[in-house]
PDB file of C-alpha atoms in Angstrom:
ATOM      1  CA  MET N  69      45.592-286.236 -25.737  1.00  0.00           C
ATOM      2  CA  ILE N  70      49.037-284.674 -26.227  1.00  0.00           C
ATOM      3  CA  TRP N  71      50.309-287.820 -27.944  1.00  0.00           C
ATOM      4  CA  LEU N  72      47.339-287.745 -30.299  1.00  0.00           C
ATOM      5  CA  VAL N  73      48.129-284.155 -31.276  1.00  0.00           C
ATOM      6  CA  ILE N  74      51.819-284.985 -31.772  1.00  0.00           C
ATOM      7  CA  PHE N  75      51.119-288.019 -33.965  1.00  0.00           C
ATOM      8  CA  THR N  76      48.397-286.241 -35.942  1.00  0.00           C
ATOM      9  CA  THR N  77      50.688-283.287 -36.607  1.00  0.00           C
ATOM     10  CA  ALA N  78      53.503-285.628 -37.619  1.00  0.00           C
ATOM     11  CA  LEU N  79      51.148-287.450 -39.992  1.00  0.00           C
ATOM     12  CA  VAL N  80      49.975-284.195 -41.600  1.00  0.00           C
ATOM     13  CA  VAL N  81      53.553-282.973 -42.056  1.00  0.00           C
ATOM     14  CA  PHE N  82      54.668-286.326 -43.484  1.00  0.00           C
ATOM     15  CA  VAL N  83      51.785-286.502 -45.975  1.00  0.00           C
ATOM     16  CA  ASN N  84      52.392-282.928 -47.144  1.00  0.00           C
ATOM     17  CA  ARG N  85      56.124-283.530 -47.554  1.00  0.00           C
ATOM     18  CA  TYR N  86      55.601-286.866 -49.259  1.00  0.00           C
ATOM     19  CA  LEU N  87      53.102-285.509 -51.776  1.00  0.00           C
ATOM     20  CA  PHE N  88      55.369-282.675 -52.894  1.00  0.00           C
ATOM     21  CA  LEU N  89      58.769-284.370 -52.670  1.00  0.00           C
ATOM     22  CA  GLU N  90      58.102-287.854 -54.035  1.00  0.00           C
ATOM     23  CA  PRO N  91      59.250-287.741 -57.689  1.00  0.00           C
ATOM     24  CA  SER N  92      57.105-290.696 -58.819  1.00  0.00           C
ATOM     25  CA  LEU N  93      53.825-288.958 -57.928  1.00  0.00           C
ATOM     26  CA  PRO N  94      52.182-286.993 -60.775  1.00  0.00           C
ATOM     27  CA  ILE N  95      51.892-283.760 -58.743  1.00  0.00           C
ATOM     28  CA  LYS N  96      53.945-281.006 -60.360  1.00  0.00           C
ATOM     29  CA  LEU N  97      54.179-277.450 -59.065  1.00  0.00           C
ATOM     30  CA  SER N  98      54.760-274.417 -61.231  1.00  0.00           C
ATOM     31  CA  PRO N  99      58.044-272.513 -60.809  1.00  0.00           C
ATOM     32  CA  THR N 100      56.116-269.603 -59.258  1.00  0.00           C
ATOM     33  CA  ILE N 101      54.587-271.837 -56.571  1.00  0.00           C
ATOM     34  CA  LYS N 102      57.990-273.423 -55.876  1.00  0.00           C
ATOM     35  CA  LYS N 103      59.500-269.951 -55.490  1.00  0.00           C
ATOM     36  CA  LEU N 104      56.690-268.855 -53.146  1.00  0.00           C
ATOM     37  CA  LEU N 105      57.063-272.001 -51.034  1.00  0.00           C
ATOM     38  CA  GLY N 106      60.735-271.102 -50.595  1.00  0.00           C
ATOM     39  CA  PHE N 107      59.646-268.194 -48.400  1.00  0.00           C
ATOM     40  CA  SER N 108      57.657-270.386 -46.014  1.00  0.00           C
ATOM     41  CA  ILE N 109      60.637-271.585 -43.945  1.00  0.00           C
ATOM     42  CA  PRO N 110      61.969-268.084 -43.134  1.00  0.00           C
ATOM     43  CA  ALA N 111      58.424-266.937 -42.364  1.00  0.00           C
ATOM     44  CA  ILE N 112      57.818-269.819 -39.966  1.00  0.00           C
ATOM     45  CA  LEU N 113      61.191-269.362 -38.257  1.00  0.00           C
ATOM     46  CA  THR N 114      60.526-265.641 -37.860  1.00  0.00           C
ATOM     47  CA  ALA N 115      57.101-266.340 -36.361  1.00  0.00           C
ATOM     48  CA  ILE N 116      58.635-268.785 -33.881  1.00  0.00           C
ATOM     49  CA  CYS N 117      61.806-266.873 -32.968  1.00  0.00           C
ATOM     50  CA  GLY N 118      60.490-263.291 -32.990  1.00  0.00           C
ATOM     51  CA  PRO N 119      58.419-263.507 -29.812  1.00  0.00           C
ATOM     52  CA  ILE N 120      61.163-265.457 -28.014  1.00  0.00           C
ATOM     53  CA  ILE N 121      63.763-262.815 -28.864  1.00  0.00           C
ATOM     54  CA  PHE N 122      61.731-259.671 -28.246  1.00  0.00           C
ATOM     55  CA  LEU N 123      59.113-260.576 -25.602  1.00  0.00           C
ATOM     56  CA  ASP N 124      59.133-261.852 -22.047  1.00  0.00           C
ATOM     57  CA  ASP N 125      56.418-262.260 -19.415  1.00  0.00           C
ATOM     58  CA  HIS N 126      56.126-258.516 -18.824  1.00  0.00           C
ATOM     59  CA  GLY N 127      56.222-257.179 -22.401  1.00  0.00           C
ATOM     60  CA  PHE N 128      59.132-256.139 -24.604  1.00  0.00           C
ATOM     61  CA  ARG N 129      62.694-256.940 -23.553  1.00  0.00           C
ATOM     62  CA  GLU N 130      65.286-254.188 -23.294  1.00  0.00           C
ATOM     63  CA  ILE N 131      67.347-254.358 -26.501  1.00  0.00           C
ATOM     64  CA  PRO N 132      70.783-253.281 -25.121  1.00  0.00           C
ATOM     65  CA  LEU N 133      70.762-255.944 -22.386  1.00  0.00           C
ATOM     66  CA  ASN N 134      68.830-258.627 -24.208  1.00  0.00           C
ATOM     67  CA  PRO N 135      70.953-261.796 -24.497  1.00  0.00           C
ATOM     68  CA  TYR N 136      68.370-263.291 -26.868  1.00  0.00           C
ATOM     69  CA  PHE N 137      68.715-260.381 -29.316  1.00  0.00           C
ATOM     70  CA  ILE N 138      72.509-260.273 -29.081  1.00  0.00           C
ATOM     71  CA  GLY N 139      72.657-264.042 -29.503  1.00  0.00           C
ATOM     72  CA  ALA N 140      70.372-263.874 -32.547  1.00  0.00           C
ATOM     73  CA  VAL N 141      72.527-261.209 -34.194  1.00  0.00           C
ATOM     74  CA  ILE N 142      75.691-263.184 -33.469  1.00  0.00           C
ATOM     75  CA  SER N 143      74.144-266.406 -34.795  1.00  0.00           C
ATOM     76  CA  VAL N 144      73.142-264.674 -38.045  1.00  0.00           C
ATOM     77  CA  LEU N 145      76.667-263.311 -38.437  1.00  0.00           C
ATOM     78  CA  LEU N 146      78.181-266.725 -37.703  1.00  0.00           C
ATOM     79  CA  ALA N 147      75.889-268.340 -40.265  1.00  0.00           C
ATOM     80  CA  LEU N 148      76.978-265.790 -42.872  1.00  0.00           C
ATOM     81  CA  PHE N 149      80.691-266.325 -42.292  1.00  0.00           C
ATOM     82  CA  ILE N 150      80.799-270.002 -41.301  1.00  0.00           C
ATOM     83  CA  ARG N 151      79.054-272.063 -43.956  1.00  0.00           C
ATOM     84  CA  ASN N 152      78.937-275.196 -41.790  1.00  0.00           C
ATOM     85  CA  THR N 153      75.490-275.384 -40.180  1.00  0.00           C
ATOM     86  CA  LEU N 154      76.483-277.651 -37.294  1.00  0.00           C
ATOM     87  CA  VAL N 155      79.445-275.478 -36.308  1.00  0.00           C
ATOM     88  CA  SER N 156      77.300-272.329 -36.543  1.00  0.00           C
ATOM     89  CA  VAL N 157      74.581-273.806 -34.348  1.00  0.00           C
ATOM     90  CA  ILE N 158      77.003-275.099 -31.707  1.00  0.00           C
ATOM     91  CA  LEU N 159      78.938-271.815 -31.555  1.00  0.00           C
ATOM     92  CA  SER N 160      75.695-269.817 -31.432  1.00  0.00           C
ATOM     93  CA  LEU N 161      74.390-271.901 -28.530  1.00  0.00           C
ATOM     94  CA  LEU N 162      77.655-271.590 -26.614  1.00  0.00           C
ATOM     95  CA  ILE N 163      77.794-267.824 -27.137  1.00  0.00           C
ATOM     96  CA  PHE N 164      74.136-267.441 -26.144  1.00  0.00           C
ATOM     97  CA  MET N 165      74.623-269.446 -22.925  1.00  0.00           C
ATOM     98  CA  LEU N 166      77.692-267.362 -22.076  1.00  0.00           C
ATOM     99  CA  LEU N 167      75.812-264.118 -22.779  1.00  0.00           C
ATOM    100  CA  LYS N 168      72.862-265.239 -20.703  1.00  0.00           C
ATOM    101  CA  GLN N 169      75.127-266.046 -17.762  1.00  0.00           C
ATOM    102  CA  VAL N 170      77.054-262.768 -18.000  1.00  0.00           C
ATOM    103  CA  ILE N 171      74.128-260.404 -18.658  1.00  0.00           C
ATOM    104  CA  LEU N 172      71.461-261.934 -16.418  1.00  0.00           C
ATOM    105  CA  SER N 173      73.692-262.677 -13.413  1.00  0.00           C
TER     106      SER N 173
END
């Protein structure tokens, strides 16, 4: 059942991407729709990351000692100053793992 859900989701995502990104298809979006679709990625990432950063099993995490929040702030700052995505991601992960070890131990 899980494999069916994974493959069905992959198929839906592929078809949606293919329809809008294939230049030979006659589907054209207005500039307003293209601009609105630009906000979908930050909205999805916020919906995924927000609960991970701010919530745990018992409710809200404490902000001063929250390695997830500190790691998120540091990763945003790294992304602003380091324009290389791979380097930003690797440094963010390393800093988060170090913070998690220091704060939670």
